[in-house]
Coordinates of N, CA and C in Angstrom, one line a residue:
M685 N 54.8 108.8 -2.3 CA 54.8 108.4 -0.9 C 56.0 109.1 -0.2
K686 N 55.8 109.4 1.1 CA 56.8 109.9 1.9 C 57.8 108.8 2.3
K687 N 59.0 109.2 2.4 CA 60.1 108.2 2.8 C 60.1 108.1 4.3
D688 N 60.4 106.9 4.8 CA 60.7 106.6 6.2 C 59.5 106.7 7.1
I689 N 58.3 106.6 6.6 CA 57.1 106.7 7.5 C 56.3 105.4 7.4
H690 N 56.5 104.6 6.4 CA 55.8 103.4 6.1 C 56.4 102.2 6.8
P691 N 55.7 101.2 7.4 CA 56.3 100.1 8.0 C 56.8 99.1 6.9
E692 N 57.8 98.3 7.4 CA 58.3 97.3 6.5 C 57.3 96.2 6.2
Y693 N 57.2 95.9 4.9 CA 56.2 94.9 4.5 C 57.0 93.7 3.9
N694 N 57.1 92.7 4.7 CA 58.0 91.6 4.3 C 57.2 90.3 4.1
E695 N 57.9 89.3 3.5 CA 57.3 88.0 3.4 C 57.5 87.2 4.7
I696 N 56.4 86.6 5.2 CA 56.5 85.9 6.5 C 56.0 84.5 6.2
T697 N 56.3 83.6 7.2 CA 55.8 82.2 7.1 C 54.8 82.0 8.3
L698 N 53.6 81.5 8.0 CA 52.6 81.1 9.0 C 52.6 79.6 9.1
T699 N 52.8 79.0 10.3 CA 52.9 77.6 10.5 C 51.7 77.1 11.4
C700 N 51.0 76.1 11.0 CA 49.9 75.6 11.8 C 50.5 74.7 12.9
S701 N 50.0 74.9 14.1 CA 50.5 74.0 15.2 C 49.8 72.7 15.2
G702 N 48.6 72.6 14.6 CA 47.9 71.3 14.6 C 48.4 70.3 13.6
C703 N 48.6 70.7 12.4 CA 49.0 69.8 11.4 C 50.4 70.0 10.8
G704 N 51.0 71.2 11.1 CA 52.4 71.4 10.7 C 52.5 72.1 9.3
H705 N 51.3 72.3 8.7 CA 51.3 72.9 7.3 C 51.8 74.4 7.5
S706 N 52.6 74.8 6.5 CA 53.0 76.2 6.5 C 52.8 76.9 5.2
F707 N 52.6 78.1 5.2 CA 52.4 78.9 4.0 C 53.0 80.3 4.1
T708 N 53.3 80.9 3.0 CA 53.9 82.2 3.1 C 52.9 83.3 2.6
T709 N 53.0 84.4 3.3 CA 52.2 85.6 2.9 C 53.0 86.8 3.2
R710 N 52.5 88.0 2.9 CA 53.2 89.2 3.2 C 52.5 90.0 4.3
S711 N 53.3 90.5 5.2 CA 52.7 91.2 6.4 C 53.8 92.1 7.0
T712 N 53.3 93.0 7.9 CA 54.3 93.8 8.6 C 54.7 93.1 9.9
G713 N 54.1 92.0 10.2 CA 54.4 91.2 11.4 C 55.6 90.2 11.2
K714 N 55.8 89.3 12.1 CA 56.9 88.3 12.1 C 56.3 87.0 11.8
N715 N 57.1 86.0 11.6 CA 56.7 84.6 11.5 C 55.8 84.2 12.6
T716 N 54.7 83.5 12.4 CA 53.7 83.2 13.4 C 53.3 81.8 13.3
A717 N 53.0 81.2 14.5 CA 52.4 79.9 14.6 C 50.9 80.0 14.8
L718 N 50.1 79.3 14.0 CA 48.7 79.4 14.1 C 48.2 78.2 14.9
G719 N 47.0 78.4 15.5 CA 46.5 77.2 16.3 C 45.8 76.2 15.4
V720 N 45.2 76.7 14.3 CA 44.5 75.8 13.4 C 44.4 76.5 12.0
C721 N 44.5 75.7 11.0 CA 44.4 76.2 9.6 C 43.3 75.6 8.8
S722 N 43.2 75.9 7.6 CA 42.1 75.4 6.7 C 42.4 73.9 6.4
N723 N 43.6 73.4 6.5 CA 43.9 72.0 6.2 C 43.5 71.1 7.3
C724 N 43.4 71.6 8.6 CA 43.0 70.7 9.7 C 41.8 71.1 10.4
H725 N 41.2 72.3 10.1 CA 40.0 72.7 10.8 C 38.8 71.9 10.4
P726 N 38.0 71.4 11.3 CA 36.9 70.4 11.0 C 35.9 71.0 10.0
F727 N 35.6 72.3 10.1 CA 34.7 72.9 9.1 C 35.1 72.8 7.7
Y728 N 36.4 73.0 7.4 CA 36.9 73.0 6.1 C 37.2 71.5 5.6
T729 N 37.5 70.6 6.5 CA 37.8 69.2 6.1 C 36.5 68.4 6.0
G730 N 35.4 68.9 6.4 CA 34.1 68.2 6.3 C 33.9 67.2 7.4
K731 N 34.7 67.3 8.5 CA 34.5 66.4 9.6 C 33.9 67.0 10.8
H732 N 33.2 68.2 10.6 CA 32.5 68.8 11.7 C 31.2 68.1 12.1
K733 N 30.9 68.2 13.4 CA 29.7 67.5 13.9 C 28.6 68.6 14.2
L734 N 27.4 68.3 13.8 CA 26.3 69.2 14.2 C 25.7 68.7 15.5
L735 N 25.5 69.7 16.4 CA 24.9 69.4 17.7 C 23.4 69.2 17.6
D736 N 22.8 68.3 18.4 CA 21.4 68.1 18.4 C 20.8 69.2 19.3
T737 N 20.4 70.3 18.8 CA 19.9 71.4 19.7 C 18.4 71.2 19.9
A738 N 17.7 70.4 19.1 CA 16.3 70.2 19.2 C 16.0 69.6 20.6
G739 N 16.7 68.6 21.0 CA 16.5 68.0 22.3 C 16.7 69.0 23.5
R740 N 17.7 69.8 23.3 CA 18.0 70.8 24.4 C 16.9 71.9 24.5
V741 N 16.4 72.3 23.3 CA 15.3 73.3 23.3 C 14.0 72.7 24.0
E742 N 13.7 71.5 23.6 CA 12.5 70.8 24.2 C 12.7 70.7 25.7
R743 N 13.9 70.3 26.2 CA 14.1 70.2 27.6 C 14.0 71.5 28.3
F744 N 14.4 72.6 27.7 CA 14.3 73.9 28.2 C 12.8 74.3 28.3
M745 N 12.1 74.1 27.2 CA 10.7 74.4 27.2 C 9.9 73.6 28.2
R746 N 10.2 72.4 28.4 CA 9.5 71.6 29.5 C 9.8 72.2 30.9
K747 N 11.0 72.6 31.1 CA 11.4 73.1 32.4 C 10.9 74.5 32.6
Y748 N 11.0 75.4 31.6 CA 10.7 76.8 31.8 C 9.5 77.3 31.0
G749 N 8.9 76.5 30.2 CA 7.9 76.9 29.3 C 6.6 77.4 30.0
K750 N 6.3 76.9 31.2 CA 5.1 77.3 31.9 C 5.3 78.6 32.7
V751 N 6.5 79.1 32.8 CA 6.7 80.4 33.5 C 6.1 81.5 32.8
G752 N 6.1 81.6 31.5 CA 5.6 82.8 30.8 C 4.1 82.7 30.7
K753 N 3.4 81.7 31.1 CA 1.9 81.6 30.9 C 1.2 81.9 32.2
A754 N 1.7 82.7 33.0 CA 1.0 83.1 34.3 C -0.2 84.0 33.9
T755 N -1.3 83.9 34.7 CA -2.5 84.7 34.5 C -2.6 85.7 35.6
L756 N -3.2 86.8 35.2 CA -3.4 87.9 36.2 C -4.7 87.7 37.0
S757 N -4.6 87.8 38.2 CA -5.8 87.7 39.1 C -6.2 89.0 39.6
E758 N -7.5 89.3 39.5 CA -7.9 90.7 39.9 C -8.5 90.6 41.3

């Protein structure tokens, strides 16, 4: 490897703003605050909610479903 062309690769601390959990990793960046981590993200904790999209699709089809069924008149 050539000398003095590679960035410094240091150990940094990442801190979650949501729960305060922090962990160390190696990076060329600086210490960083994360918005959400795997300890407090709803998907990873099992507390995520599924949206009821079936009702929304049915409402859309009732409102706009007839638009695509136009007939051609000669």
